[in-house]
CSV table of C-alpha atoms in Angstrom, one decimal:
chain,number,residue,atom,x,y,z
A,1492,MET,CA,0.5,-0.5,-0.3
A,1493,SER,CA,1.7,3.2,-1.2
A,1494,SER,CA,2.3,5.6,1.7
A,1495,GLY,CA,1.5,8.8,-0.2
A,1496,PRO,CA,-2.5,10.7,1.0
A,1497,HIS,CA,-5.4,8.9,-0.7
A,1498,HIS,CA,-8.2,10.7,-3.2
A,1499,GLN,CA,-11.0,11.3,-1.4
A,1500,VAL,CA,-14.0,9.6,-3.0
A,1501,PRO,CA,-16.5,12.1,-4.5
A,1502,LEU,CA,-20.1,12.3,-3.1
A,1503,THR,CA,-22.6,10.6,-5.0
A,1504,GLN,CA,-25.5,13.0,-6.4
A,1505,ALA,CA,-27.7,11.5,-3.1
A,1506,GLN,CA,-25.6,12.1,-0.3
A,1507,VAL,CA,-25.0,15.9,-1.8
A,1508,LEU,CA,-29.0,16.2,-1.7
A,1509,ALA,CA,-28.8,14.7,1.7
A,1510,GLN,CA,-26.5,17.4,3.2
A,1511,GLN,CA,-28.5,20.6,0.7
A,1512,GLN,CA,-31.9,19.5,2.6
A,1513,MET,CA,-30.0,18.8,5.8
A,1514,ALA,CA,-28.0,21.7,5.6
A,1515,ALA,CA,-30.7,23.6,5.0
A,1516,ALA,CA,-33.3,22.5,7.4
A,1517,GLN,CA,-30.7,23.7,9.9
A,1518,PHE,CA,-31.1,26.6,8.5
A,1519,GLU,CA,-34.8,26.7,8.8
A,1520,SER,CA,-34.3,25.7,12.8
A,1521,ALA,CA,-31.9,28.6,13.7
A,1522,LYS,CA,-34.7,31.3,11.9
A,1523,ARG,CA,-37.3,30.2,13.7
A,1524,ARG,CA,-35.2,30.0,16.4
A,1525,SER,CA,-33.8,32.9,15.6
A,1526,ARG,CA,-37.8,34.6,15.3
A,1527,LYS,CA,-38.8,34.4,18.7
A,1528,PRO,CA,-39.6,36.8,20.7
A,1529,THR,CA,-37.1,36.8,23.6
A,1530,ASP,CA,-37.5,39.9,25.7
A,1531,LYS,CA,-39.5,39.6,29.1
A,1532,ASN,CA,-39.6,42.6,29.7
A,1533,LEU,CA,-42.5,45.3,29.9
A,1534,PRO,CA,-42.5,48.2,27.9
A,1535,ASP,CA,-41.5,52.0,29.5
A,1536,GLY,CA,-45.0,54.1,30.2
A,1537,VAL,CA,-47.3,51.3,30.5
A,1538,ASP,CA,-48.2,51.8,33.8
A,1539,ASP,CA,-50.0,54.7,32.8
A,1540,CYS,CA,-52.7,52.2,30.5
A,1541,ILE,CA,-53.2,49.8,33.4
A,1542,VAL,CA,-55.0,49.6,36.5
A,1543,GLY,CA,-53.3,48.7,39.8
A,1544,ASP,CA,-50.1,48.1,40.1
A,1545,VAL,CA,-49.6,44.9,37.9
A,1546,GLY,CA,-46.3,46.4,36.8
A,1547,GLN,CA,-44.7,47.2,39.6
A,1548,ARG,CA,-45.8,42.8,40.2
A,1549,TYR,CA,-44.7,41.4,37.6
A,1550,ARG,CA,-41.1,43.5,37.7
A,1551,GLU,CA,-40.8,42.2,41.2
A,1552,LEU,CA,-41.4,38.5,40.3
A,1553,ARG,CA,-38.5,39.5,38.0
A,1554,ASP,CA,-36.2,40.4,40.4
A,1555,PHE,CA,-36.9,37.2,42.9
A,1556,GLU,CA,-36.9,34.8,39.7
A,1557,ARG,CA,-33.0,36.4,39.0
A,1558,ARG,CA,-31.9,36.0,42.1
A,1559,LEU,CA,-33.1,32.3,42.5
A,1560,ASP,CA,-32.4,31.1,39.9
A,1561,ALA,CA,-28.6,32.4,40.7
A,1562,THR,CA,-29.2,30.4,43.9
A,1563,MET,CA,-29.9,27.6,42.3
A,1564,THR,CA,-27.4,27.2,40.1
A,1565,ARG,CA,-24.2,28.1,42.7
A,1566,LYS,CA,-26.0,25.6,45.3
A,1567,ARG,CA,-26.0,22.6,42.4
A,1568,LEU,CA,-23.0,23.3,42.4
A,1569,ASP,CA,-21.3,23.7,45.4
A,1570,ILE,CA,-23.6,19.7,45.7
A,1571,VAL,CA,-21.8,18.7,42.8
A,1572,ASP,CA,-17.7,20.2,43.5
A,1573,ALA,CA,-19.7,18.5,46.7
A,1574,VAL,CA,-19.8,15.0,45.1
A,1575,THR,CA,-16.8,15.1,43.5
A,1576,ARG,CA,-15.1,15.9,46.5
A,1577,SER,CA,-15.5,12.7,47.8
A,1578,VAL,CA,-16.1,13.3,51.1
A,1579,LYS,CA,-15.8,10.7,54.4
A,1580,ARG,CA,-16.5,10.7,58.3
A,1581,TRP,CA,-14.9,8.1,60.8
A,1582,LYS,CA,-17.0,5.7,62.4
A,1583,THR,CA,-17.1,3.1,65.0
A,1584,LEU,CA,-18.0,-0.8,63.0
A,1585,ARG,CA,-17.5,-2.5,66.7
A,1586,ILE,CA,-16.9,-5.7,66.8
A,1587,TRP,CA,-17.9,-9.2,69.0
A,1588,ILE,CA,-15.5,-12.6,68.9
A,1589,THR,CA,-17.0,-15.3,70.5
A,1590,ASN,CA,-16.3,-19.4,70.3
A,1591,THR,CA,-18.3,-22.4,71.2
A,1592,ALA,CA,-16.8,-25.9,72.1
A,1593,GLU,CA,-18.3,-29.4,71.1
A,1594,ASP,CA,-18.1,-32.5,72.0
A,1595,GLN,CA,-15.5,-31.8,74.5
A,1596,ILE,CA,-14.1,-34.8,77.3
A,1597,TRP,CA,-15.4,-32.7,80.1
A,1598,GLN,CA,-19.3,-32.1,77.8
A,1599,GLY,CA,-19.3,-36.1,78.6
A,1600,ASN,CA,-19.6,-36.9,75.1
A,1601,GLY,CA,-23.0,-39.5,75.8
A,1602,LEU,CA,-20.2,-41.8,76.8
A,1603,ASN,CA,-21.5,-44.1,80.8
A,1604,VAL,CA,-17.6,-43.4,83.0
A,1605,ASP,CA,-19.2,-47.2,84.9
A,1606,THR,CA,-18.7,-48.2,81.5
A,1607,PHE,CA,-14.9,-49.3,80.6
A,1608,ASP,CA,-15.5,-49.1,77.1
A,1609,PHE,CA,-14.1,-45.2,76.0
A,1610,ASN,CA,-13.7,-45.3,72.5
A,1611,SER,CA,-15.6,-42.5,70.5
A,1612,ASN,CA,-15.8,-41.5,67.2
A,1613,LEU,CA,-16.6,-38.0,68.1
A,1614,GLU,CA,-13.5,-35.6,68.1
A,1615,PRO,CA,-13.9,-32.3,70.1
A,1616,THR,CA,-14.5,-28.9,67.8
A,1617,TYR,CA,-14.5,-25.6,68.7
A,1618,ARG,CA,-16.2,-22.7,66.4
A,1619,VAL,CA,-15.0,-19.1,66.5
A,1620,LYS,CA,-18.0,-16.6,65.5
A,1621,ILE,CA,-16.2,-12.9,64.5
A,1622,GLU,CA,-19.8,-10.6,64.2
A,1623,ALA,CA,-19.9,-7.2,63.9
A,1624,ARG,CA,-22.0,-4.0,63.9
A,1625,LEU,CA,-20.9,-0.2,62.9
A,1626,LEU,CA,-22.5,1.8,65.4
A,1627,ASP,CA,-24.9,5.4,64.7
A,1628,ASP,CA,-23.3,7.0,66.8
A,1629,ASP,CA,-20.9,8.3,69.7
A,1630,ASN,CA,-23.6,7.7,72.8
A,1631,ASP,CA,-23.6,3.6,71.2
A,1632,LEU,CA,-19.9,3.0,72.1
A,1633,ASP,CA,-20.9,2.9,76.1
A,1634,ASN,CA,-23.7,-0.1,75.1
A,1635,ASP,CA,-21.8,-2.8,75.1
A,1636,GLU,CA,-24.4,-5.4,74.5
A,1637,ASP,CA,-23.8,-9.3,72.5
A,1638,PRO,CA,-25.9,-8.3,68.7
A,1639,GLU,CA,-27.7,-11.1,69.8
A,1640,THR,CA,-29.7,-8.8,71.9
A,1641,THR,CA,-29.9,-6.3,69.7
A,1642,LYS,CA,-30.9,-7.3,66.4
A,1643,SER,CA,-34.9,-7.8,67.2
A,1644,GLY,CA,-34.5,-4.8,69.0
A,1645,SER,CA,-36.3,-5.6,71.7
A,1646,GLY,CA,-34.9,-6.8,75.5
A,1647,ASP,CA,-37.5,-9.3,75.6
A,1648,PRO,CA,-36.4,-12.9,74.2
A,1649,ASP,CA,-40.0,-14.5,74.0
A,1650,ARG,CA,-41.5,-11.6,71.3
A,1651,MET,CA,-43.0,-12.8,67.6
A,1652,ASP,CA,-41.4,-10.2,65.4
A,1653,GLU,CA,-44.7,-8.4,63.9
A,1654,ASP,CA,-45.4,-7.0,61.2
A,1655,GLY,CA,-47.3,-3.6,61.0
A,1656,PRO,CA,-47.5,0.2,60.1
A,1657,ALA,CA,-45.1,0.5,63.0
A,1658,ASP,CA,-42.9,-1.5,61.6
A,1659,ALA,CA,-43.0,-0.9,58.2
A,1660,GLU,CA,-42.5,3.2,59.4
A,1661,SER,CA,-39.4,2.0,61.5
A,1662,LYS,CA,-37.9,-0.2,57.7
A,1663,ALA,CA,-38.7,4.0,55.2
A,1664,THR,CA,-37.2,5.8,57.7
A,1665,LYS,CA,-33.7,3.7,59.2
A,1666,PRO,CA,-31.2,4.7,56.3
A,1667,PRO,CA,-29.3,1.1,55.2
A,1668,ARG,CA,-26.5,-0.1,56.8
A,1669,TYR,CA,-23.0,-0.8,55.3
A,1670,ARG,CA,-22.5,-4.9,56.2
A,1671,PHE,CA,-18.8,-6.1,58.2
A,1672,SER,CA,-17.8,-7.8,54.5
A,1673,HIS,CA,-17.8,-3.9,53.1
A,1674,PHE,CA,-14.9,-2.5,55.0
A,1675,PHE,CA,-12.6,-5.4,55.0
A,1676,LYS,CA,-11.4,-6.9,51.5
A,1677,ALA,CA,-9.9,-10.1,53.1
A,1678,LEU,CA,-10.0,-12.1,56.8
A,1679,HIS,CA,-6.7,-15.2,57.3
A,1680,VAL,CA,-6.5,-16.1,61.0
A,1681,ASP,CA,-2.5,-17.1,62.0
A,1682,PHE,CA,-3.0,-19.6,64.5
A,1683,PRO,CA,-0.1,-21.2,66.7
A,1684,PRO,CA,2.2,-24.0,66.0
A,1685,ASN,CA,0.9,-27.2,67.6
A,1686,SER,CA,2.3,-27.8,70.6
A,1687,THR,CA,2.9,-31.5,69.5
A,1688,SER,CA,4.0,-31.5,66.2
A,1689,ARG,CA,4.8,-28.5,65.6
A,1690,VAL,CA,2.4,-28.5,62.7
A,1691,PRO,CA,0.7,-24.4,62.3
A,1692,GLU,CA,-3.1,-25.7,62.3
A,1693,GLN,CA,-5.1,-25.0,58.9
A,1694,GLY,CA,-5.2,-21.4,57.9
A,1695,VAL,CA,-8.6,-19.4,57.3
A,1696,GLU,CA,-8.4,-17.4,54.6
A,1697,TRP,CA,-11.9,-14.4,53.0
A,1698,LYS,CA,-10.9,-12.9,50.0
A,1699,LYS,CA,-13.6,-10.7,48.5
A,1700,PRO,CA,-15.3,-11.8,45.5
A,1701,GLU,CA,-15.3,-9.3,42.9
A,1702,ARG,CA,-18.0,-7.2,41.1
A,1703,VAL,CA,-19.7,-9.9,37.9
A,1704,GLY,CA,-20.4,-8.0,34.7
A,1705,GLY,CA,-20.1,-4.5,36.2
A,1706,SER,CA,-23.0,-5.2,38.7
A,1707,PRO,CA,-23.3,-2.0,41.8
A,1708,ASN,CA,-23.7,-4.9,43.7
A,1709,LEU,CA,-21.3,-8.2,45.5
A,1710,PRO,CA,-22.4,-11.0,45.2
A,1711,ALA,CA,-25.0,-12.3,48.3
A,1712,ALA,CA,-21.9,-14.5,49.7
A,1713,ALA,CA,-19.8,-11.7,50.1
A,1714,ASP,CA,-22.3,-9.6,52.1
A,1715,PHE,CA,-22.4,-10.4,55.5
A,1716,ASP,CA,-22.2,-9.1,59.3
A,1717,GLU,CA,-21.0,-12.5,60.9
A,1718,PHE,CA,-17.5,-14.8,60.4
A,1719,THR,CA,-17.3,-18.4,61.9
A,1720,PHE,CA,-15.1,-20.9,61.1
A,1721,LYS,CA,-15.0,-24.5,63.1
A,1722,ARG,CA,-11.8,-26.6,63.4
A,1723,ASN,CA,-11.0,-29.7,65.6
A,1724,GLY,CA,-8.8,-29.2,69.7
A,1725,ASP,CA,-9.7,-29.4,73.1
A,1726,GLU,CA,-7.2,-27.0,74.0
A,1727,ASN,CA,-6.1,-23.0,74.8
A,1728,LEU,CA,-5.0,-21.5,71.6
A,1729,ASN,CA,-4.1,-17.6,71.3
A,1730,ILE,CA,-5.0,-16.7,67.6
A,1731,ILE,CA,-4.3,-13.5,65.8
A,1732,ILE,CA,-7.5,-12.3,63.5
A,1733,ASN,CA,-6.1,-9.8,60.1
A,1734,LEU,CA,-8.9,-7.7,58.8
A,1735,ILE,CA,-7.5,-6.2,55.2
A,1736,ARG,CA,-9.4,-2.9,55.0
A,1737,HIS,CA,-11.2,-1.9,51.8
A,1738,GLU,CA,-11.1,1.8,51.1
A,1739,GLU,CA,-12.6,3.8,48.1
A,1740,PRO,CA,-10.3,5.8,47.3
A,1741,GLU,CA,-7.5,3.4,48.8
A,1742,ARG,CA,-5.0,5.0,51.5
A,1743,TYR,CA,-2.0,4.3,52.3
A,1744,ALA,CA,0.8,5.0,54.5
A,1745,LEU,CA,3.6,7.1,54.5
A,1746,SER,CA,7.7,7.1,54.7
A,1747,PRO,CA,8.8,8.8,57.3
A,1748,GLU,CA,10.6,10.7,55.3
A,1749,LEU,CA,7.3,12.3,53.4
A,1750,GLU,CA,5.3,11.7,57.3
A,1751,ASP,CA,7.2,15.5,57.4
A,1752,ILE,CA,5.9,17.4,54.8
A,1753,VAL,CA,3.0,16.7,54.7
A,1754,ASP,CA,2.6,15.5,58.1
A,1755,LEU,CA,0.3,12.4,57.9
A,1756,ARG,CA,0.7,9.0,58.3
A,1757,GLU,CA,-1.9,7.5,56.2
A,1758,ALA,CA,-4.0,9.4,53.6
A,1759,THR,CA,-5.0,8.8,49.7
A,1760,ARG,CA,-3.1,10.3,46.7
A,1761,GLN,CA,-4.8,12.6,46.2
A,1762,GLU,CA,-4.2,13.8,49.6
A,1763,ILE,CA,-1.2,13.5,49.6
A,1764,VAL,CA,-0.3,14.9,45.9
A,1765,MET,CA,-2.1,18.3,48.0
A,1766,GLY,CA,-0.4,18.0,50.9
A,1767,VAL,CA,3.1,18.4,49.2
A,1768,TRP,CA,1.4,20.9,46.7
A,1769,GLU,CA,0.4,23.7,50.1
A,1770,TYR,CA,4.0,22.8,51.5
A,1771,ILE,CA,5.3,24.6,47.9
A,1772,LYS,CA,3.1,27.3,48.4
A,1773,MET,CA,3.8,27.8,52.1
A,1774,MET,CA,7.6,27.3,51.7
A,1775,GLY,CA,7.6,29.6,48.5
A,1776,LEU,CA,9.4,27.2,47.0
A,1777,SER,CA,8.0,28.1,43.1
A,1778,GLU,CA,10.3,28.8,40.9
A,1779,ASP,CA,8.2,30.6,37.6
A,1780,GLU,CA,5.0,32.3,37.5
A,1781,GLU,CA,3.2,29.2,36.0
A,1782,LYS,CA,4.0,27.9,39.4
A,1783,ARG,CA,4.6,23.9,37.5
A,1784,THR,CA,8.1,24.2,38.4
A,1785,PHE,CA,9.9,24.2,42.4
A,1786,ARG,CA,12.5,24.3,44.4
A,1787,CYS,CA,13.6,21.8,46.9
A,1788,ASP,CA,14.3,22.0,50.5
A,1789,GLU,CA,15.5,19.8,53.3
A,1790,LEU,CA,13.1,18.0,53.9
A,1791,LEU,CA,12.2,17.5,49.7
A,1792,ARG,CA,15.1,17.0,49.0
A,1793,SER,CA,16.1,13.7,51.4
A,1794,ALA,CA,12.1,12.4,50.5
A,1795,PHE,CA,12.7,12.7,46.8
A,1796,GLY,CA,16.2,13.8,45.4
A,1797,ILE,CA,15.7,16.0,43.6
A,1798,GLU,CA,17.3,20.3,43.2
A,1799,ILE,CA,14.3,21.2,40.8
A,1800,GLY,CA,10.6,19.6,40.8
A,1801,GLU,CA,7.4,19.9,38.6
A,1802,MET,CA,4.6,19.5,39.8
A,1803,PRO,CA,2.5,17.7,37.2
A,1804,LYS,CA,4.8,14.4,38.0
A,1805,LEU,CA,4.0,14.9,42.2
A,1806,THR,CA,2.4,11.4,41.1
A,1807,ASP,CA,5.5,10.3,39.8
A,1808,TYR,CA,7.9,11.6,43.4
A,1809,ILE,CA,5.2,10.6,45.7
A,1810,THR,CA,5.4,6.5,44.5
A,1811,PRO,CA,8.1,5.0,46.7
A,1812,HIS,CA,7.3,6.5,49.7
A,1813,LEU,CA,3.1,4.3,49.9
A,1814,ARG,CA,3.0,1.7,51.3
A,1815,PRO,CA,-0.4,-0.6,52.1
A,1816,LEU,CA,-1.3,0.4,55.7
A,1817,PRO,CA,-0.6,-2.8,57.8
A,1818,PRO,CA,-4.2,-5.4,58.8
A,1819,VAL,CA,-6.6,-4.9,61.6
A,1820,GLN,CA,-4.2,-7.2,64.5
A,1821,LEU,CA,-7.4,-8.8,66.6
A,1822,PRO,CA,-5.4,-11.0,69.2
A,1823,TYR,CA,-8.5,-13.6,70.8
A,1824,THR,CA,-7.7,-16.8,72.9
A,1825,ILE,CA,-10.5,-19.6,71.7
A,1826,ARG,CA,-11.4,-21.0,75.6
A,1827,LEU,CA,-12.4,-24.7,75.6
A,1828,ASP,CA,-12.2,-24.8,78.5
A,1829,GLU,CA,-15.5,-25.7,81.2
A,1830,GLN,CA,-15.0,-22.6,83.6
A,1831,PHE,CA,-14.9,-19.9,80.2
A,1832,HIS,CA,-17.7,-22.1,79.2
A,1833,LYS,CA,-20.5,-21.5,82.5
A,1834,ASP,CA,-20.8,-17.8,81.9
A,1835,PRO,CA,-18.7,-16.9,77.9
A,1836,GLN,CA,-18.5,-13.2,77.6
A,1837,PRO,CA,-17.3,-12.4,74.7
A,1838,THR,CA,-13.9,-10.2,73.2
A,1839,VAL,CA,-15.3,-6.6,72.4
A,1840,TYR,CA,-13.0,-4.8,69.9
A,1841,ASP,CA,-13.2,-1.3,68.0
A,1842,VAL,CA,-12.0,-0.5,64.6
A,1843,ARG,CA,-12.4,2.9,63.4
A,1844,VAL,CA,-13.7,2.7,59.8
A,1845,ALA,CA,-14.9,5.1,57.0
A,1846,VAL,CA,-18.3,5.8,56.1
A,1847,ASP,CA,-19.0,8.2,52.5
A,1848,ASP,CA,-21.3,11.3,53.7
A,1849,PRO,CA,-24.6,10.4,54.9
A,1850,LEU,CA,-25.5,13.5,52.5
A,1851,ARG,CA,-23.3,12.1,49.9
A,1852,GLU,CA,-26.2,9.6,48.5
A,1853,LYS,CA,-29.5,12.0,48.0
A,1854,MET,CA,-27.1,14.0,47.0
A,1855,SER,CA,-26.1,12.2,44.0
A,1856,ALA,CA,-30.2,11.3,44.1
A,1857,PHE,CA,-30.7,15.0,43.7
A,1858,LEU,CA,-28.2,15.4,41.0
A,1859,ASN,CA,-29.7,12.1,38.1
A,1860,ASN,CA,-32.9,13.0,38.7
A,1861,SER,CA,-35.1,12.4,35.6
A,1862,GLY,CA,-37.3,14.8,36.8
A,1863,TYR,CA,-34.9,17.5,36.0
A,1864,ALA,CA,-34.6,17.8,32.0
A,1865,GLY,CA,-38.6,18.3,32.2
A,1866,MET,CA,-38.3,20.7,33.8
A,1867,LEU,CA,-35.9,22.7,32.7
A,1868,LYS,CA,-37.5,21.4,29.1
A,1869,GLU,CA,-41.0,22.7,31.3
A,1870,VAL,CA,-39.3,26.0,32.3
A,1871,ALA,CA,-38.1,26.8,28.9
A,1872,SER,CA,-42.1,27.1,27.0
A,1873,LEU,CA,-43.8,28.7,30.1
A,1874,ASP,CA,-40.5,31.2,29.2
A,1875,GLU,CA,-41.9,30.7,25.7
A,1876,GLN,CA,-45.3,32.0,26.3
A,1877,LEU,CA,-44.3,35.0,28.6
A,1878,ALA,CA,-42.1,36.3,25.9
A,1879,ILE,CA,-45.1,35.9,23.4
A,1880,ILE,CA,-47.5,38.0,26.1
A,1881,ILE,CA,-44.2,40.5,27.0
A,1882,GLN,CA,-44.7,40.9,23.0
A,1883,ALA,CA,-48.3,41.1,22.2
A,1884,VAL,CA,-47.7,43.4,25.3
A,1885,HIS,CA,-45.7,46.0,23.4
A,1886,VAL,CA,-48.3,46.1,20.4
A,1887,SER,CA,-51.0,47.2,22.6
A,1888,LYS,CA,-49.5,49.7,24.2
A,1889,ALA,CA,-48.0,51.3,20.8
A,1890,LYS,CA,-51.6,50.9,19.6
A,1891,HIS,CA,-52.9,52.7,22.5
A,1892,ASP,CA,-50.0,55.8,22.5
A,1893,PHE,CA,-51.1,55.7,18.4
A,1894,LEU,CA,-54.7,55.6,19.1
A,1895,GLN,CA,-54.4,58.9,21.5
A,1896,SER,CA,-52.2,60.8,20.0
A,1897,LEU,CA,-54.7,60.2,17.2
A,1898,SER,CA,-58.0,61.5,20.0
A,1899,GLU,CA,-55.3,64.6,21.4
A,1900,ASP,CA,-55.1,66.1,17.9
A,1901,PRO,CA,-56.5,64.7,14.3
A,1902,ALA,CA,-55.5,66.5,11.2
A,1903,THR,CA,-51.8,67.3,13.4
A,1904,PHE,CA,-51.3,63.6,14.0
A,1905,VAL,CA,-52.9,62.0,10.6
A,1906,ARG,CA,-50.6,65.2,9.0
A,1907,ASN,CA,-47.6,63.6,10.7
A,1908,TRP,CA,-47.7,60.6,10.1
A,1909,LEU,CA,-48.7,60.8,6.2
A,1910,SER,CA,-45.7,62.6,5.3
A,1911,SER,CA,-43.3,60.2,7.8
A,1912,GLN,CA,-45.0,57.2,5.6
A,1913,LYS,CA,-44.7,58.6,2.3
A,1914,ARG,CA,-40.7,59.0,3.7
A,1915,ASP,CA,-40.2,55.5,4.8
A,1916,LEU,CA,-41.8,54.3,1.6
A,1917,GLU,CA,-39.7,57.3,-0.6
A,1918,VAL,CA,-36.5,55.7,1.1
A,1919,ILE,CA,-37.4,52.4,0.6
A,1920,LEU,CA,-37.5,52.2,-3.1
A,1921,GLY,CA,-34.8,54.1,-3.5
A,1922,GLU,CA,-36.4,57.2,-5.2
A,1923,ALA,CA,-36.0,59.2,-2.7
A,1924,MET,CA,-31.9,60.6,-3.1
A,1925,ARG,CA,-31.2,63.9,-1.1
A,1926,GLY,CA,-33.4,61.7,2.0
A,1927,GLY,CA,-37.2,62.5,0.6
A,1928,GLY,CA,-36.8,65.9,0.2
A,1929,GLU,CA,-35.5,66.7,3.0
A,1930,ASN,CA,-32.1,68.9,3.0
A,1931,ALA,CA,-29.9,67.1,3.3
A,1932,THR,CA,-27.1,69.7,3.9
A,1933,GLY,CA,-29.0,70.5,6.6
A,1934,ASP,CA,-27.3,69.5,10.9
A,1935,GLU,CA,-29.8,66.5,11.1
A,1936,TRP,CA,-28.4,65.3,7.7
A,1937,ARG,CA,-24.7,65.9,9.1
A,1938,LYS,CA,-24.3,63.9,12.8
A,1939,GLY,CA,-23.2,60.5,13.2
A,1940,GLY,CA,-23.4,58.0,15.5
A,1941,GLN,CA,-25.7,55.5,16.4
A,1942,ASP,CA,-28.4,58.1,17.7
A,1943,SER,CA,-28.4,59.7,14.2
A,1944,ILE,CA,-30.4,58.6,11.2
A,1945,TRP,CA,-28.5,57.4,9.5
A,1946,GLY,CA,-28.0,54.1,13.0
A,1947,THR,CA,-32.2,53.8,11.7
A,1948,VAL,CA,-33.1,50.7,9.9
A,1949,ASN,CA,-35.0,53.0,7.0
A,1950,ALA,CA,-30.9,54.5,5.8
A,1951,ARG,CA,-29.5,51.0,6.5
A,1952,GLU,CA,-32.4,49.5,4.0
A,1953,SER,CA,-32.2,52.6,2.0
A,1954,VAL,CA,-28.0,51.7,1.0
A,1955,ASN,CA,-28.8,48.4,0.3
A,1956,ALA,CA,-31.5,48.7,-2.0
A,1957,LEU,CA,-29.4,51.9,-3.3
A,1958,LEU,CA,-26.3,49.4,-3.8
A,1959,SER,CA,-27.6,46.5,-5.4
A,1960,ARG,CA,-28.9,49.1,-8.2
A,1961,MET,CA,-25.9,50.3,-8.9
A,1962,PRO,CA,-24.2,48.3,-12.4
A,1963,SER,CA,-20.8,46.4,-10.2
A,1964,GLN,CA,-17.7,48.1,-11.8
A,1965,ARG,CA,-15.0,45.9,-12.9
A,1966,GLN,CA,-11.6,46.2,-12.5
């Protein structure tokens, strides 16, 4: 294939005709739009022709409409900015860890102590349950109740669930809760080596599955408030439960050098870049007027290892200083002795987690409201109707002025009106070469500017008509 320029394929007659029709349709549409009245201001002096203070009320409404439009536009821009910034709030996730014992020696295992046959196919086991709940506010920090007693929402364990108006109202008004699996993308449990064989126990591990097909929701198996695992054993164990955080946008642990600059131990990339930029601005390290380069002081030099840096490359400079956040480690002792299980008590941890601002969902729903576009069309239609009504008011005001002048002095008015019409007709037809019988050497014809006679519509139309009659001259 040749590398030279390719010749353009000529259009067919049908394609040329289609383009011409499209251009004509666009021209007609633009012409119709230009003919639509847009003025929504009442004519001057209309208050003298109407009864009451309707004109003043209309002007007040117009001023209120302008202020309301400005306020709504500003508030909408504020909402867009708030939703874009993805503000987070810190809340407390309370975690309960408990364990139960099954088929332990002290539980009897159903064996008869009077017999000599102590063989049994049952092995001692235990079950560990990890349950979490996001606290609504700081007042819940003093509530150490087990989640089993708070699920029903009542202190009576024998009370049956009832469906009624009150229950439906509470479900409708109560916002949805974030579940335990929402805050973590992985979980694994570290066991100590076996006391006899020194072989580590088989590990417990869970990873959050990926979303399938671009769905915004996770599979049902990845959305839970309780995690349970079962293992064999008859001795107390010290385990460590590791929770890997899942945050969007992801936060990182900072190196000591970068921490000295931004004064943060954990932050997102955007927060780190903004922190470095504010530090450069505060220390006055910008080099040029465009603020694209900066000088490195001692702290920046120790962190980035350069003398002159570029603002667009800040993300590249900070990347080597970012580390994944360490997992949340929850030590727990699995108790399998009889004394503990006479009155078992859960181990409780409070973990700080970041959640979206509760107003963000409402603001997003406001921005994505499907009725907003329809409302704008309705407002535009009402504006067009209002402009048509105001145009009719202008026409009526002109008729009123005409008839009022005619009623005051009919003879003089008719004489002046006929003279004006005759002069305008001569100018339009191009027959009044010297101004339609007027003195072309007078002061009126010498004046220039927008307010002169040469700035009127009649003068422009007359000049155009005169130029159209003149034959074109060949050069």
